[in-house]
């Protein structure tokens, strides 16, 4: 799967050279290509932003450099889905991640900076995605979050497909049950007896009940819509 990113800070994406995503790149499961928006900046200073019409503080990204960058990438890779990372976008959740992971050949992510991007850029993308109801100073980290979440769902990227089914928001759509490893007792806290019993049926029942309890306490909205993540 291909990820293209339009950004003023292509060097930030070097961080994805580590861990699972690094291995996915090394094995050829994914490619990540960061395109420098500055190359499409205007004038001698390669300007990409300007003051907002109507006044107000901060700078807004001008549409022409973004549009030129999008056109250039799409001319080479016409079937990419274009996604603007934006706090105003649809919320990223595991359901949307699964949907995006089915996309071939891949995604073009547009990372805005400053106070926002000119609203006319919305007409040039297929969707807008937010990683949560808080504001970051740029779309680079949100783009990386999306790349990480999508990549780990791709076949061959995580060794054990069962771990995908069991983890939070997996097939059940619930939070994951609590995990324990050695030692049996840590600072006075013991591993629940059932996990030491070797009785796999009882362990499964306990884990399902714990997952349900945790979800009810911390994310009750996940229980409200059956099957929805
Ligand atoms: N850019 C700035 N904040 C963002 C957010 N929460 N999600 C996506 N893109 C953003």
PDB file of C-alpha atoms in Angstrom, residues 5-83:
ATOM      1  CA  UNK A   5       1.993  12.941   2.244  1.00  0.00           C
ATOM      2  CA  UNK A   6       2.039  16.612   1.288  1.00  0.00           C
ATOM      3  CA  UNK A   7       3.836  18.481   4.061  1.00  0.00           C
ATOM      4  CA  UNK A   8       6.133  21.405   4.861  1.00  0.00           C
ATOM      5  CA  UNK A   9       8.162  19.048   7.055  1.00  0.00           C
ATOM      6  CA  UNK A  10       8.987  15.898   5.070  1.00  0.00           C
ATOM      7  CA  UNK A  11      11.839  15.146   7.484  1.00  0.00           C
ATOM      8  CA  UNK A  12       9.314  14.407  10.243  1.00  0.00           C
ATOM      9  CA  UNK A  13       8.314  11.224   8.409  1.00  0.00           C
ATOM     10  CA  UNK A  14      11.764   9.732   8.951  1.00  0.00           C
ATOM     11  CA  UNK A  15      10.390   8.851  12.411  1.00  0.00           C
ATOM     12  CA  UNK A  16       8.382   6.109  10.703  1.00  0.00           C
ATOM     13  CA  UNK A  17      11.623   4.245   9.951  1.00  0.00           C
ATOM     14  CA  UNK A  18      11.424   2.539  13.359  1.00  0.00           C
ATOM     15  CA  UNK A  19       9.399  -0.402  14.658  1.00  0.00           C
ATOM     16  CA  UNK A  20       6.491  -2.073  12.903  1.00  0.00           C
ATOM     17  CA  UNK A  21       6.140   0.677  10.287  1.00  0.00           C
ATOM     18  CA  UNK A  22       9.868   0.635   9.567  1.00  0.00           C
ATOM     19  CA  UNK A  23       9.716  -3.125   9.011  1.00  0.00           C
ATOM     20  CA  UNK A  24       6.625  -2.772   6.811  1.00  0.00           C
ATOM     21  CA  UNK A  25       8.582  -0.335   4.638  1.00  0.00           C
ATOM     22  CA  UNK A  26      11.673  -2.545   4.565  1.00  0.00           C
ATOM     23  CA  UNK A  27       9.631  -5.578   3.508  1.00  0.00           C
ATOM     24  CA  UNK A  28       7.813  -3.621   0.790  1.00  0.00           C
ATOM     25  CA  UNK A  29       4.322  -3.969   2.365  1.00  0.00           C
ATOM     26  CA  UNK A  30       4.051  -0.172   2.332  1.00  0.00           C
ATOM     27  CA  UNK A  31       5.826   2.815   0.829  1.00  0.00           C
ATOM     28  CA  UNK A  32       5.766   6.283   2.407  1.00  0.00           C
ATOM     29  CA  UNK A  33       6.598   9.225   0.206  1.00  0.00           C
ATOM     30  CA  UNK A  34       6.674  12.735   1.718  1.00  0.00           C
ATOM     31  CA  UNK A  35       6.300  15.542  -0.831  1.00  0.00           C
ATOM     32  CA  UNK A  36       7.623  18.966   0.146  1.00  0.00           C
ATOM     33  CA  UNK A  37       4.902  21.599  -0.198  1.00  0.00           C
ATOM     34  CA  UNK A  38       7.550  24.345  -0.178  1.00  0.00           C
ATOM     35  CA  UNK A  39       8.513  23.328  -3.711  1.00  0.00           C
ATOM     36  CA  UNK A  40       5.158  24.725  -4.815  1.00  0.00           C
ATOM     37  CA  UNK A  41       5.457  27.939  -2.753  1.00  0.00           C
ATOM     38  CA  UNK A  42       4.828  31.278  -4.442  1.00  0.00           C
ATOM     39  CA  UNK A  43       7.461  33.851  -5.425  1.00  0.00           C
ATOM     40  CA  UNK A  44      11.071  34.187  -4.384  1.00  0.00           C
ATOM     41  CA  UNK A  45      10.219  33.343  -0.785  1.00  0.00           C
ATOM     42  CA  UNK A  46       8.214  30.258  -1.749  1.00  0.00           C
ATOM     43  CA  UNK A  47       5.306  31.584   0.276  1.00  0.00           C
ATOM     44  CA  UNK A  48       2.641  29.046   1.275  1.00  0.00           C
ATOM     45  CA  UNK A  49       0.489  31.073   3.700  1.00  0.00           C
ATOM     46  CA  UNK A  50      -1.148  34.454   4.035  1.00  0.00           C
ATOM     47  CA  UNK A  51      -3.298  36.514   6.393  1.00  0.00           C
ATOM     48  CA  UNK A  52      -7.000  35.596   6.624  1.00  0.00           C
ATOM     49  CA  UNK A  53      -9.638  37.518   4.688  1.00  0.00           C
ATOM     50  CA  UNK A  54     -11.985  39.129   7.185  1.00  0.00           C
ATOM     51  CA  UNK A  55      -9.160  39.653   9.667  1.00  0.00           C
ATOM     52  CA  UNK A  56      -8.192  37.678  12.720  1.00  0.00           C
ATOM     53  CA  UNK A  57      -4.991  36.269  14.092  1.00  0.00           C
ATOM     54  CA  UNK A  58      -2.675  33.737  12.500  1.00  0.00           C
ATOM     55  CA  UNK A  59      -1.975  32.631   8.991  1.00  0.00           C
ATOM     56  CA  UNK A  60      -3.954  30.508   6.550  1.00  0.00           C
ATOM     57  CA  UNK A  61      -2.403  28.204   3.973  1.00  0.00           C
ATOM     58  CA  UNK A  62      -2.982  29.517   0.459  1.00  0.00           C
ATOM     59  CA  UNK A  63      -4.811  27.180  -1.894  1.00  0.00           C
ATOM     60  CA  UNK A  64      -2.511  27.436  -4.952  1.00  0.00           C
ATOM     61  CA  UNK A  65       0.586  25.667  -3.537  1.00  0.00           C
ATOM     62  CA  UNK A  66      -1.567  22.924  -2.002  1.00  0.00           C
ATOM     63  CA  UNK A  67      -3.544  22.486  -5.222  1.00  0.00           C
ATOM     64  CA  UNK A  68      -0.335  22.344  -7.299  1.00  0.00           C
ATOM     65  CA  UNK A  69       1.134  19.716  -4.957  1.00  0.00           C
ATOM     66  CA  UNK A  70      -2.064  17.630  -5.040  1.00  0.00           C
ATOM     67  CA  UNK A  71      -2.233  17.874  -8.859  1.00  0.00           C
ATOM     68  CA  UNK A  72       1.394  16.788  -9.191  1.00  0.00           C
ATOM     69  CA  UNK A  73       1.004  13.696  -6.987  1.00  0.00           C
ATOM     70  CA  UNK A  74      -2.365  12.750  -8.543  1.00  0.00           C
ATOM     71  CA  UNK A  75      -0.945  13.042 -12.073  1.00  0.00           C
ATOM     72  CA  UNK A  76       1.527  10.288 -11.142  1.00  0.00           C
ATOM     73  CA  UNK A  77      -0.868   8.242  -8.958  1.00  0.00           C
ATOM     74  CA  UNK A  78      -4.425   8.953 -10.138  1.00  0.00           C
ATOM     75  CA  UNK A  79      -6.204   6.355  -7.970  1.00  0.00           C
ATOM     76  CA  UNK A  80      -5.069   7.588  -4.538  1.00  0.00           C
ATOM     77  CA  UNK A  81      -7.793   8.597  -2.080  1.00  0.00           C
ATOM     78  CA  UNK A  82      -7.124  12.220  -1.053  1.00  0.00           C
ATOM     79  CA  UNK A  83      -7.462  12.940   2.658  1.00  0.00           C
TER      80      UNK A  83
END
